[in-house]
GROMACS .gro file of C-alpha atoms in nm:
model
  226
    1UNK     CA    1  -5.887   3.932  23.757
    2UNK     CA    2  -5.958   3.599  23.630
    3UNK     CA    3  -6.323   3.378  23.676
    4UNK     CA    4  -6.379   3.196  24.049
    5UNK     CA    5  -6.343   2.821  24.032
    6UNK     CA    6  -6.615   2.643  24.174
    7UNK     CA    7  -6.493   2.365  24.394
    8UNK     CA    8  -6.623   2.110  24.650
    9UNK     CA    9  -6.574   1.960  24.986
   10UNK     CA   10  -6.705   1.655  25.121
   11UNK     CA   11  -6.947   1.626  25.409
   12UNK     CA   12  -7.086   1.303  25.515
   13UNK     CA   13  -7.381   1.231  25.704
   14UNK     CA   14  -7.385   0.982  25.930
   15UNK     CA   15  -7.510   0.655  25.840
   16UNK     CA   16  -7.618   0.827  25.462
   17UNK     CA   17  -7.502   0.610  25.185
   18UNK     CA   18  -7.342   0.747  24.860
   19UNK     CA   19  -7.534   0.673  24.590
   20UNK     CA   20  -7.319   0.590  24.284
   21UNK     CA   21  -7.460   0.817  24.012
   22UNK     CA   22  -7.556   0.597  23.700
   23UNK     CA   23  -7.388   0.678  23.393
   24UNK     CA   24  -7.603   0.872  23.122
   25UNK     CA   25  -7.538   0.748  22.759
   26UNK     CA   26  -7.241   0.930  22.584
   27UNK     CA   27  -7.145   0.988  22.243
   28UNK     CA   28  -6.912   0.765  22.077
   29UNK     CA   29  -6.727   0.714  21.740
   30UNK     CA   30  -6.807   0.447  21.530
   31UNK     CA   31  -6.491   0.183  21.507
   32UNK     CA   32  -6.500   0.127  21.121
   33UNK     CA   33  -6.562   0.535  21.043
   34UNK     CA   34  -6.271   0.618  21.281
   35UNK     CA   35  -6.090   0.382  21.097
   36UNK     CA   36  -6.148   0.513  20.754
   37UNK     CA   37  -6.079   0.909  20.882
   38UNK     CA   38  -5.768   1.117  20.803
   39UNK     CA   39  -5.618   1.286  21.101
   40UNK     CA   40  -5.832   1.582  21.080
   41UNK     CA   41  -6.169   1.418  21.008
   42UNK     CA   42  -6.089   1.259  21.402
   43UNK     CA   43  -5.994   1.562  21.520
   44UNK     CA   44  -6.349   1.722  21.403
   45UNK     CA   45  -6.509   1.363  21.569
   46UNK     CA   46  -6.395   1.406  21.856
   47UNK     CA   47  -6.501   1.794  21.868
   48UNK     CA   48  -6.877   1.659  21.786
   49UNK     CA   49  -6.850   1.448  22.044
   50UNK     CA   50  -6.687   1.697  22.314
   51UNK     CA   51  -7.027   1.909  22.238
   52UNK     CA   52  -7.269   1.685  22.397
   53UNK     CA   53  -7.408   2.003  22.637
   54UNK     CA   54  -7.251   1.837  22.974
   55UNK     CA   55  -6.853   1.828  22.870
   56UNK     CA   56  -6.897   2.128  22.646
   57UNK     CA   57  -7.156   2.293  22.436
   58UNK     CA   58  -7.110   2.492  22.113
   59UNK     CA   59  -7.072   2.806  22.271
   60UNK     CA   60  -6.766   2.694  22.471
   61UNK     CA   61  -6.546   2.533  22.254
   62UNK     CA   62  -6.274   2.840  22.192
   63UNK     CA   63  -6.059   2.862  21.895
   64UNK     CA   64  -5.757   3.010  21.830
   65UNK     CA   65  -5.669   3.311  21.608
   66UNK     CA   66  -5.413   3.256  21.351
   67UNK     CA   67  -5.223   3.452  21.599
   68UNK     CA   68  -5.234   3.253  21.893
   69UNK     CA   69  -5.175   2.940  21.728
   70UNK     CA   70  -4.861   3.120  21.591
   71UNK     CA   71  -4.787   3.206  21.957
   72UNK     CA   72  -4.814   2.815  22.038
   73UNK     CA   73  -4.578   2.706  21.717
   74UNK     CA   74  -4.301   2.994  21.788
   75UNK     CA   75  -4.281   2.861  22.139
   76UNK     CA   76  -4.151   2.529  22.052
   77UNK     CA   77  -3.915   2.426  21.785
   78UNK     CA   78  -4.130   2.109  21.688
   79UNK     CA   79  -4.353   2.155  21.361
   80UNK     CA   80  -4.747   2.164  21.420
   81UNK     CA   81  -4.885   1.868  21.315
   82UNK     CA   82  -5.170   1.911  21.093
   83UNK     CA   83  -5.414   1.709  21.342
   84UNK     CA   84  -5.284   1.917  21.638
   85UNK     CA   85  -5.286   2.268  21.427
   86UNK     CA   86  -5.651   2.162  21.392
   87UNK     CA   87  -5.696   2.098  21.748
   88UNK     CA   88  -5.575   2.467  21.806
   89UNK     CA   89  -5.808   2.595  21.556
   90UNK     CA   90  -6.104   2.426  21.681
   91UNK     CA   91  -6.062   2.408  22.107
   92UNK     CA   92  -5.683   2.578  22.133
   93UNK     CA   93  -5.886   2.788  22.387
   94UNK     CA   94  -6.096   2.522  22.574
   95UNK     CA   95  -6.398   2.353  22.584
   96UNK     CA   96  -6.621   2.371  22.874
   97UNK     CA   97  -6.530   2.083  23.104
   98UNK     CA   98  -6.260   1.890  22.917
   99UNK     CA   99  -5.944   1.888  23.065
  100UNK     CA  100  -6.013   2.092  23.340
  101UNK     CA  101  -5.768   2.134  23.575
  102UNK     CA  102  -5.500   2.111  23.332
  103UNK     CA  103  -5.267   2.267  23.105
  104UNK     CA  104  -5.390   2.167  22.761
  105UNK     CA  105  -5.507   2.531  22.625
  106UNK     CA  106  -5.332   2.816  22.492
  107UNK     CA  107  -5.223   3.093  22.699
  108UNK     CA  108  -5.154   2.752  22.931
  109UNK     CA  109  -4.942   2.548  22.663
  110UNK     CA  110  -4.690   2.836  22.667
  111UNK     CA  111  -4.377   2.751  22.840
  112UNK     CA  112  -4.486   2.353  22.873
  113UNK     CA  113  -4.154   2.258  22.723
  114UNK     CA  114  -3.911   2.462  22.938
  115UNK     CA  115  -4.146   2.280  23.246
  116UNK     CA  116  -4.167   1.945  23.117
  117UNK     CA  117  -3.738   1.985  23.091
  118UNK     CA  118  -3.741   2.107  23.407
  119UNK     CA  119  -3.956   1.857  23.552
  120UNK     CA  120  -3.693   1.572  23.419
  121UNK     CA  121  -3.401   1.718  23.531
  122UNK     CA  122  -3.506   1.737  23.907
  123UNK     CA  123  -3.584   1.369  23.896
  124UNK     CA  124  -3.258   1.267  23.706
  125UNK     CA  125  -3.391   1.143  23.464
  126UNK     CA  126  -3.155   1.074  23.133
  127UNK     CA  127  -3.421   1.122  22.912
  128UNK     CA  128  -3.385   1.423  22.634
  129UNK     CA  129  -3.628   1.581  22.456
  130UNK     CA  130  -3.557   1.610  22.111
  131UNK     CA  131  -3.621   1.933  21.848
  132UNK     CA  132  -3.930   1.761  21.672
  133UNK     CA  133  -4.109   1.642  22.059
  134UNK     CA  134  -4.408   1.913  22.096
  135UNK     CA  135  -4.491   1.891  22.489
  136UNK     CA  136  -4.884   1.954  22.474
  137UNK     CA  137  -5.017   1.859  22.838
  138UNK     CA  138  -4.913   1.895  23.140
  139UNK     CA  139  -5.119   1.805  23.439
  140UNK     CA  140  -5.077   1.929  23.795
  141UNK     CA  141  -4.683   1.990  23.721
  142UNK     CA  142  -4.635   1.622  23.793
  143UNK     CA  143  -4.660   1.477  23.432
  144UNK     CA  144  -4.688   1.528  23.092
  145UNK     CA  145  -4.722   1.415  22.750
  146UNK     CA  146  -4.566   1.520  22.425
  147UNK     CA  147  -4.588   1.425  22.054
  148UNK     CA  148  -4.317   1.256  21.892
  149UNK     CA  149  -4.245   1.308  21.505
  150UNK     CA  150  -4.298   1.500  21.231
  151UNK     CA  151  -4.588   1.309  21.085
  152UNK     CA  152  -4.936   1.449  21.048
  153UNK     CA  153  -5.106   1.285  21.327
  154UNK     CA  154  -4.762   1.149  21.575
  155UNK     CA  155  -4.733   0.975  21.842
  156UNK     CA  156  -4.801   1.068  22.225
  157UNK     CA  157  -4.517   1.014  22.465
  158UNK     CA  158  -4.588   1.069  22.850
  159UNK     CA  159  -4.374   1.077  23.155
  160UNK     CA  160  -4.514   1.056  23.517
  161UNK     CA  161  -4.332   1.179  23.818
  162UNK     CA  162  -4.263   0.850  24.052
  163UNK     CA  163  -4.399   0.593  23.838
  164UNK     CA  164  -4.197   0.299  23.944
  165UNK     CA  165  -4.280   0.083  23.585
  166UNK     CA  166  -4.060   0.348  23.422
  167UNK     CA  167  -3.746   0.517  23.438
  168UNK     CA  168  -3.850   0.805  23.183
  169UNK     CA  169  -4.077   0.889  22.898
  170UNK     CA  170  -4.282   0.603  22.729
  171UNK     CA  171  -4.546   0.555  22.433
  172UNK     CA  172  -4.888   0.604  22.512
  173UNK     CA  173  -5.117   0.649  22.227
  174UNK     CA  174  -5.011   0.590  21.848
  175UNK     CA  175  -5.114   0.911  21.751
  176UNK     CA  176  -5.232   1.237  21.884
  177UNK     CA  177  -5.598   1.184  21.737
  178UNK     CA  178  -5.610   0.861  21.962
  179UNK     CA  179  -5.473   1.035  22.276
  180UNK     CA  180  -5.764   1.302  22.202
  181UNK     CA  181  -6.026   1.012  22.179
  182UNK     CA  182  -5.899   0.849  22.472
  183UNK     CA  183  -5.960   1.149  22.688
  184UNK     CA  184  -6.254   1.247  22.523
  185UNK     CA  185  -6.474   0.913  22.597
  186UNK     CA  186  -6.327   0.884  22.981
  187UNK     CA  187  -6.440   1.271  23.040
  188UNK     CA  188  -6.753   1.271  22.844
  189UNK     CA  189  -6.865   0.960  23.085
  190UNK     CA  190  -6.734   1.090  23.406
  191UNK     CA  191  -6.915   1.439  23.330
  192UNK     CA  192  -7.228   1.248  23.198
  193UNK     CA  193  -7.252   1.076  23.550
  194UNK     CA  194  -7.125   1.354  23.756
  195UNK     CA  195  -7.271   1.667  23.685
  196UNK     CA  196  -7.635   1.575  23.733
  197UNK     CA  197  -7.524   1.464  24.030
  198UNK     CA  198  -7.374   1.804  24.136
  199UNK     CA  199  -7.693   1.972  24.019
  200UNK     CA  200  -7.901   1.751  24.216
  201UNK     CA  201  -7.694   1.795  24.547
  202UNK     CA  202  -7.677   2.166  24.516
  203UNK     CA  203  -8.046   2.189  24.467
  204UNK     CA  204  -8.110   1.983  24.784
  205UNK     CA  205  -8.092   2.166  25.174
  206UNK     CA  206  -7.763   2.242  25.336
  207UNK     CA  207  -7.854   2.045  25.626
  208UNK     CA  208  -7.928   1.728  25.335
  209UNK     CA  209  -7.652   1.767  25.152
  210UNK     CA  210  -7.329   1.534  25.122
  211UNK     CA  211  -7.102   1.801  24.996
  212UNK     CA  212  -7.033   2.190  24.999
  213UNK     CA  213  -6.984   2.377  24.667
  214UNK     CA  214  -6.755   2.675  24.729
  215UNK     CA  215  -6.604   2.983  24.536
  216UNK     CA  216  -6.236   3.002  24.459
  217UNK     CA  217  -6.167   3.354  24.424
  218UNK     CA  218  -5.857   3.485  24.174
  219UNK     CA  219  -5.705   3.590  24.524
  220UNK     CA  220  -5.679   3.263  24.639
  221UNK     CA  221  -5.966   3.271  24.919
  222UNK     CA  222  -6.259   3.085  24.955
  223UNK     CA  223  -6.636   3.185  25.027
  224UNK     CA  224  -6.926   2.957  25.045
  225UNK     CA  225  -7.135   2.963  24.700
  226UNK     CA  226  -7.419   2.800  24.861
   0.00000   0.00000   0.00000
């Protein structure tokens, strides 16, 4: 039996305006430091800066065993690069918030490869992936990205179900530690503004509130959490 997911509905009140939360001030890496960092001094900046107690906080950022991450390289032929071994060392298991909803984490990042192939072939797409492209994230079973190369810190390729600017995989970040940065800064934000927000709608009355927070059981059913 796995943990319930807490979810939400939306219930609006007539006439009651949304209030667009404000966003609360979020960690970010300085553009002359990043600049000067190998691979794996990013990777550990952009851990730091996961931690900020609304994304993640110390106690939920999961690493791997040398076991699992073993799991993760056996399960694809591509090498580990050394900024995405260190990824798996430090958060191969999660981190709080961050990239919820997806499958970024190890026991998740098993099989991503055979799905990401699978995903291709159903929308004829030409497009091959090759021995050294590592499929790392796939969201939702609609896309995914992958790194490309053998290099320390390669680059991020990403394909998207649909997407009618292009007719299979393209480049999307020039390396993995800048994908990881990307992500990091857009969910840091969104969590900074959102989660307060949560907090402050769950402690208000049912009657007053513009949303229901509910319990997704490892069954599949639902029961109100509040």
């Amino acid at each position: 039996m796995g943990d319930p997911v807490f979810s939400h509905r939306w219930r609006r009140r007539p006439g009651a305006q949304t209030p667009v939360p404000e966003a609360a001030p979020t960690l970010r890496v300085d553009e002359d430091a990043w600049a000067a960092m190998d691979p794996e001094a990013r990777v550990e900046a952009v851990v730091a800066m996961l931690s900020d107690g609304t994304t993640a906080s110390p106690t939920s950022l999961r690493g791997l065993s040398d076991q699992a991450i073993q799991e993760v390289t056996l399960d694809q032929d591509a090498p580990l690069g050394a900024a995405y071994r260190l990824f798996l060392e430090l958060i191969g298991g999660g981190a709080g918030r961050f990239l919820q909803g997806s499958d970024a984490f190890h026991p998740d990042v098993i099989g991503l490869r055979e799905a990401a192939v699978e995903l291709l072939t159903e929308n004829d797409v030409s497009f091959s992936l090759s021995h050294s492209d590592r499929v790392i994230f796939m969201h939702q079973g609609y896309c995914f990205d992958f790194l490309r190369g053998t290099e320390p810190d390669p680059e991020v390729w990403s394909y998207t179900e649909g997407d009618p600017s292009s007719a299979g995989p393209s480049r999307t970040a020039s390396s993995f530690t800048e994908w990881l940065r990307a992500h990091a800064e857009e969910q840091t934000e969104a969590w900074a503004r959102l989660v307060p927000w949560y907090e402050a709608e769950k402690r208000k009355k049912p009657r007053d509130r513009r949303i229901y927070f509910t319990k997704r059981l490892p069954d599949g059913t639902h029961v109100d959490e509040l």
